[in-house]
């Protein structure tokens, strides 16, 4: 099973040039794309049909920088097929999701791409950052917190114990 991940990009679209500017992740089995348009974000399904990710909002991606995110969580509560869904966020607000069986099936090597979608594209965007992160699983996070707490306690105990004994005493 794949680990949970988050792909984030802060971007301001200057000119979409049609469907030219994008950020996407290929996980080795499927492609999870976000196509940037002046008024929102689209993705594609397994039949290459366009799906509007931002149907419930009016987003002007040319007015300012926006944080666009895709989050894959293999144990997401409430999903039809746990482990098979990516959730889309715009400026921290959940706007849509797509299950693996509906996304674009592409068995490309694992990669992240952003910017122009083709050499003939005419769109332009200003990218502030693009970041990929593996999200720690809850059990891993609890283990890390426990280890950190033990280190803090050990340091406090070490400060209380005298390290040097007076001369002539054992």
PDB file of C-alpha atoms in Angstrom:
ATOM      1  CA  UNK A   1       0.000   0.000   0.000  1.00  0.00           C
ATOM      2  CA  UNK A   2       1.197   3.503  -0.761  1.00  0.00           C
ATOM      3  CA  UNK A   3       2.019   5.926   2.034  1.00  0.00           C
ATOM      4  CA  UNK A   4      -0.111   9.037   2.565  1.00  0.00           C
ATOM      5  CA  UNK A   5       1.194  12.048   0.660  1.00  0.00           C
ATOM      6  CA  UNK A   6       0.505  15.726  -0.017  1.00  0.00           C
ATOM      7  CA  UNK A   7       1.410  17.656  -3.171  1.00  0.00           C
ATOM      8  CA  UNK A   8       1.226  21.431  -2.664  1.00  0.00           C
ATOM      9  CA  UNK A   9       1.843  24.331  -5.027  1.00  0.00           C
ATOM     10  CA  UNK A  10       1.465  28.061  -4.489  1.00  0.00           C
ATOM     11  CA  UNK A  11       0.866  29.613  -7.876  1.00  0.00           C
ATOM     12  CA  UNK A  12      -0.593  32.621  -9.628  1.00  0.00           C
ATOM     13  CA  UNK A  13      -1.793  31.987 -13.144  1.00  0.00           C
ATOM     14  CA  UNK A  14      -0.818  34.715 -15.625  1.00  0.00           C
ATOM     15  CA  UNK A  15      -2.377  33.100 -18.703  1.00  0.00           C
ATOM     16  CA  UNK A  16      -3.772  29.590 -18.929  1.00  0.00           C
ATOM     17  CA  UNK A  17      -3.180  29.278 -22.669  1.00  0.00           C
ATOM     18  CA  UNK A  18      -6.034  26.766 -22.781  1.00  0.00           C
ATOM     19  CA  UNK A  19      -5.228  23.649 -20.806  1.00  0.00           C
ATOM     20  CA  UNK A  20      -1.521  24.386 -20.610  1.00  0.00           C
ATOM     21  CA  UNK A  21      -0.488  24.968 -16.969  1.00  0.00           C
ATOM     22  CA  UNK A  22      -0.657  22.051 -14.576  1.00  0.00           C
ATOM     23  CA  UNK A  23       0.744  20.280 -11.560  1.00  0.00           C
ATOM     24  CA  UNK A  24       0.476  16.495 -11.404  1.00  0.00           C
ATOM     25  CA  UNK A  25       1.806  13.415  -9.705  1.00  0.00           C
ATOM     26  CA  UNK A  26       2.310  10.016 -11.332  1.00  0.00           C
ATOM     27  CA  UNK A  27       2.461   7.309  -8.652  1.00  0.00           C
ATOM     28  CA  UNK A  28       3.533   4.514 -11.011  1.00  0.00           C
ATOM     29  CA  UNK A  29      -0.042   3.337 -11.555  1.00  0.00           C
ATOM     30  CA  UNK A  30      -2.144   6.432 -12.060  1.00  0.00           C
ATOM     31  CA  UNK A  31      -1.831  10.138 -12.785  1.00  0.00           C
ATOM     32  CA  UNK A  32      -3.344  12.688 -10.403  1.00  0.00           C
ATOM     33  CA  UNK A  33      -3.463  15.999 -12.353  1.00  0.00           C
ATOM     34  CA  UNK A  34      -4.588  19.526 -11.524  1.00  0.00           C
ATOM     35  CA  UNK A  35      -5.034  21.662 -14.650  1.00  0.00           C
ATOM     36  CA  UNK A  36      -5.036  25.386 -13.905  1.00  0.00           C
ATOM     37  CA  UNK A  37      -7.624  27.649 -15.517  1.00  0.00           C
ATOM     38  CA  UNK A  38      -8.399  31.322 -14.967  1.00  0.00           C
ATOM     39  CA  UNK A  39     -11.540  30.474 -12.974  1.00  0.00           C
ATOM     40  CA  UNK A  40     -10.596  27.241 -11.212  1.00  0.00           C
ATOM     41  CA  UNK A  41      -9.004  23.815 -11.410  1.00  0.00           C
ATOM     42  CA  UNK A  42      -9.861  20.769 -13.528  1.00  0.00           C
ATOM     43  CA  UNK A  43      -8.699  17.163 -13.480  1.00  0.00           C
ATOM     44  CA  UNK A  44      -9.186  14.307 -15.953  1.00  0.00           C
ATOM     45  CA  UNK A  45     -10.896  10.963 -15.584  1.00  0.00           C
ATOM     46  CA  UNK A  46      -9.913   7.561 -16.968  1.00  0.00           C
ATOM     47  CA  UNK A  47     -11.618   8.422 -20.305  1.00  0.00           C
ATOM     48  CA  UNK A  48      -9.729  11.757 -20.616  1.00  0.00           C
ATOM     49  CA  UNK A  49     -12.911  13.721 -19.849  1.00  0.00           C
ATOM     50  CA  UNK A  50     -12.477  17.040 -18.049  1.00  0.00           C
ATOM     51  CA  UNK A  51     -13.823  17.218 -14.488  1.00  0.00           C
ATOM     52  CA  UNK A  52     -14.247  20.582 -12.755  1.00  0.00           C
ATOM     53  CA  UNK A  53     -12.641  20.267  -9.301  1.00  0.00           C
ATOM     54  CA  UNK A  54     -13.773  23.718  -8.139  1.00  0.00           C
ATOM     55  CA  UNK A  55     -17.478  23.484  -8.983  1.00  0.00           C
ATOM     56  CA  UNK A  56     -18.634  24.923  -5.648  1.00  0.00           C
ATOM     57  CA  UNK A  57     -16.593  28.114  -5.739  1.00  0.00           C
ATOM     58  CA  UNK A  58     -15.594  31.016  -7.925  1.00  0.00           C
ATOM     59  CA  UNK A  59     -11.811  31.055  -7.986  1.00  0.00           C
ATOM     60  CA  UNK A  60      -9.808  33.636  -9.898  1.00  0.00           C
ATOM     61  CA  UNK A  61      -6.362  32.047 -10.176  1.00  0.00           C
ATOM     62  CA  UNK A  62      -5.040  35.132 -11.999  1.00  0.00           C
ATOM     63  CA  UNK A  63      -5.831  37.662  -9.222  1.00  0.00           C
ATOM     64  CA  UNK A  64      -3.435  36.404  -6.566  1.00  0.00           C
ATOM     65  CA  UNK A  65      -1.347  33.423  -5.473  1.00  0.00           C
ATOM     66  CA  UNK A  66      -3.388  30.403  -4.384  1.00  0.00           C
ATOM     67  CA  UNK A  67      -2.350  27.295  -2.495  1.00  0.00           C
ATOM     68  CA  UNK A  68      -3.419  24.228  -4.488  1.00  0.00           C
ATOM     69  CA  UNK A  69      -3.104  20.825  -2.826  1.00  0.00           C
ATOM     70  CA  UNK A  70      -3.791  17.170  -3.485  1.00  0.00           C
ATOM     71  CA  UNK A  71      -3.821  14.827  -0.477  1.00  0.00           C
ATOM     72  CA  UNK A  72      -3.741  11.045  -0.735  1.00  0.00           C
ATOM     73  CA  UNK A  73      -4.674   9.227   2.467  1.00  0.00           C
ATOM     74  CA  UNK A  74      -4.921   5.430   2.240  1.00  0.00           C
ATOM     75  CA  UNK A  75      -6.942   5.208   5.449  1.00  0.00           C
ATOM     76  CA  UNK A  76      -9.246   8.193   4.953  1.00  0.00           C
ATOM     77  CA  UNK A  77     -12.436   7.759   6.913  1.00  0.00           C
ATOM     78  CA  UNK A  78     -15.645   7.811   4.949  1.00  0.00           C
ATOM     79  CA  UNK A  79     -14.188   6.940   1.553  1.00  0.00           C
ATOM     80  CA  UNK A  80     -15.959   4.388  -0.617  1.00  0.00           C
ATOM     81  CA  UNK A  81     -12.714   2.557  -1.293  1.00  0.00           C
ATOM     82  CA  UNK A  82     -10.253   3.414   1.483  1.00  0.00           C
ATOM     83  CA  UNK A  83      -6.848   3.970  -0.016  1.00  0.00           C
ATOM     84  CA  UNK A  84      -8.116   4.941  -3.420  1.00  0.00           C
ATOM     85  CA  UNK A  85      -8.919   8.638  -3.131  1.00  0.00           C
ATOM     86  CA  UNK A  86      -7.210  11.991  -3.561  1.00  0.00           C
ATOM     87  CA  UNK A  87      -8.774  15.093  -2.040  1.00  0.00           C
ATOM     88  CA  UNK A  88      -8.278  18.499  -3.679  1.00  0.00           C
ATOM     89  CA  UNK A  89      -7.860  21.716  -1.670  1.00  0.00           C
ATOM     90  CA  UNK A  90      -7.747  25.376  -2.750  1.00  0.00           C
ATOM     91  CA  UNK A  91      -6.397  27.781  -0.124  1.00  0.00           C
ATOM     92  CA  UNK A  92      -6.892  25.119   2.564  1.00  0.00           C
ATOM     93  CA  UNK A  93     -10.559  24.499   1.704  1.00  0.00           C
ATOM     94  CA  UNK A  94     -11.569  21.036   0.526  1.00  0.00           C
ATOM     95  CA  UNK A  95     -13.192  21.420  -2.887  1.00  0.00           C
ATOM     96  CA  UNK A  96     -13.438  17.916  -4.358  1.00  0.00           C
ATOM     97  CA  UNK A  97     -12.060  14.392  -4.457  1.00  0.00           C
ATOM     98  CA  UNK A  98     -11.589  11.650  -7.011  1.00  0.00           C
ATOM     99  CA  UNK A  99     -11.197   7.917  -6.533  1.00  0.00           C
ATOM    100  CA  UNK A 100      -8.414   5.940  -8.158  1.00  0.00           C
ATOM    101  CA  UNK A 101     -10.819   4.013 -10.389  1.00  0.00           C
ATOM    102  CA  UNK A 102     -11.954   7.327 -11.922  1.00  0.00           C
ATOM    103  CA  UNK A 103      -8.595   9.051 -12.356  1.00  0.00           C
ATOM    104  CA  UNK A 104      -6.374   9.042 -15.404  1.00  0.00           C
ATOM    105  CA  UNK A 105      -4.778   5.579 -15.633  1.00  0.00           C
ATOM    106  CA  UNK A 106      -1.180   6.145 -16.666  1.00  0.00           C
ATOM    107  CA  UNK A 107       1.578   3.712 -15.760  1.00  0.00           C
ATOM    108  CA  UNK A 108       4.366   6.284 -16.105  1.00  0.00           C
ATOM    109  CA  UNK A 109       7.352   6.159 -13.795  1.00  0.00           C
ATOM    110  CA  UNK A 110       6.721   7.959 -10.485  1.00  0.00           C
ATOM    111  CA  UNK A 111       7.215  11.675 -10.996  1.00  0.00           C
ATOM    112  CA  UNK A 112       5.953  15.159 -10.195  1.00  0.00           C
ATOM    113  CA  UNK A 113       5.519  17.683 -12.988  1.00  0.00           C
ATOM    114  CA  UNK A 114       4.479  21.308 -12.964  1.00  0.00           C
ATOM    115  CA  UNK A 115       4.464  24.202 -15.399  1.00  0.00           C
ATOM    116  CA  UNK A 116       3.714  23.985 -19.090  1.00  0.00           C
ATOM    117  CA  UNK A 117       1.894  20.841 -20.130  1.00  0.00           C
ATOM    118  CA  UNK A 118       3.456  20.743 -23.584  1.00  0.00           C
ATOM    119  CA  UNK A 119       6.242  22.332 -25.588  1.00  0.00           C
ATOM    120  CA  UNK A 120       3.645  24.055 -27.776  1.00  0.00           C
ATOM    121  CA  UNK A 121       1.763  25.570 -24.853  1.00  0.00           C
ATOM    122  CA  UNK A 122       1.418  29.331 -24.543  1.00  0.00           C
ATOM    123  CA  UNK A 123       0.297  29.640 -20.910  1.00  0.00           C
ATOM    124  CA  UNK A 124       2.303  31.246 -18.151  1.00  0.00           C
ATOM    125  CA  UNK A 125       2.225  30.997 -14.360  1.00  0.00           C
ATOM    126  CA  UNK A 126       4.301  32.316 -11.474  1.00  0.00           C
ATOM    127  CA  UNK A 127       5.186  29.430  -9.164  1.00  0.00           C
ATOM    128  CA  UNK A 128       6.044  30.422  -5.582  1.00  0.00           C
ATOM    129  CA  UNK A 129       6.760  26.844  -4.486  1.00  0.00           C
ATOM    130  CA  UNK A 130       5.966  23.215  -5.232  1.00  0.00           C
ATOM    131  CA  UNK A 131       6.343  20.694  -2.416  1.00  0.00           C
ATOM    132  CA  UNK A 132       5.825  16.969  -2.069  1.00  0.00           C
ATOM    133  CA  UNK A 133       5.647  15.454   1.402  1.00  0.00           C
ATOM    134  CA  UNK A 134       4.986  11.991   2.755  1.00  0.00           C
ATOM    135  CA  UNK A 135       2.525  12.390   5.628  1.00  0.00           C
ATOM    136  CA  UNK A 136       3.462  10.430   8.758  1.00  0.00           C
ATOM    137  CA  UNK A 137       0.989   7.740   9.675  1.00  0.00           C
ATOM    138  CA  UNK A 138      -0.656   8.246  13.094  1.00  0.00           C
ATOM    139  CA  UNK A 139       1.270   5.371  14.692  1.00  0.00           C
ATOM    140  CA  UNK A 140       4.591   6.740  13.397  1.00  0.00           C
ATOM    141  CA  UNK A 141       3.707  10.194  14.666  1.00  0.00           C
ATOM    142  CA  UNK A 142       2.844   8.827  18.136  1.00  0.00           C
ATOM    143  CA  UNK A 143       6.115   6.913  18.237  1.00  0.00           C
ATOM    144  CA  UNK A 144       8.058  10.074  17.341  1.00  0.00           C
ATOM    145  CA  UNK A 145       6.249  12.091  20.027  1.00  0.00           C
ATOM    146  CA  UNK A 146       6.981   9.377  22.617  1.00  0.00           C
ATOM    147  CA  UNK A 147      10.672   9.313  21.693  1.00  0.00           C
ATOM    148  CA  UNK A 148      10.870  13.102  21.946  1.00  0.00           C
ATOM    149  CA  UNK A 149       9.212  13.030  25.389  1.00  0.00           C
ATOM    150  CA  UNK A 150      11.738  10.416  26.591  1.00  0.00           C
ATOM    151  CA  UNK A 151      14.638  12.572  25.413  1.00  0.00           C
ATOM    152  CA  UNK A 152      13.249  15.604  27.265  1.00  0.00           C
ATOM    153  CA  UNK A 153      12.774  13.597  30.482  1.00  0.00           C
ATOM    154  CA  UNK A 154      16.251  12.100  30.213  1.00  0.00           C
ATOM    155  CA  UNK A 155      17.762  15.557  29.827  1.00  0.00           C
ATOM    156  CA  UNK A 156      15.852  16.889  32.847  1.00  0.00           C
ATOM    157  CA  UNK A 157      16.948  13.929  34.981  1.00  0.00           C
ATOM    158  CA  UNK A 158      20.559  14.356  33.872  1.00  0.00           C
ATOM    159  CA  UNK A 159      20.534  17.990  35.009  1.00  0.00           C
ATOM    160  CA  UNK A 160      19.351  16.986  38.512  1.00  0.00           C
ATOM    161  CA  UNK A 161      22.032  14.347  39.138  1.00  0.00           C
ATOM    162  CA  UNK A 162      25.483  15.557  40.175  1.00  0.00           C
ATOM    163  CA  UNK A 163      28.126  14.456  37.723  1.00  0.00           C
ATOM    164  CA  UNK A 164      31.171  15.367  39.814  1.00  0.00           C
ATOM    165  CA  UNK A 165      31.666  13.939  43.287  1.00  0.00           C
ATOM    166  CA  UNK A 166      33.740  15.963  45.794  1.00  0.00           C
ATOM    167  CA  UNK A 167      37.384  14.907  46.140  1.00  0.00           C
ATOM    168  CA  UNK A 168      37.884  12.026  48.558  1.00  0.00           C
ATOM    169  CA  UNK A 169      34.307  10.726  48.320  1.00  0.00           C
ATOM    170  CA  UNK A 170      33.158   7.730  46.400  1.00  0.00           C
TER     171      UNK A 170
END
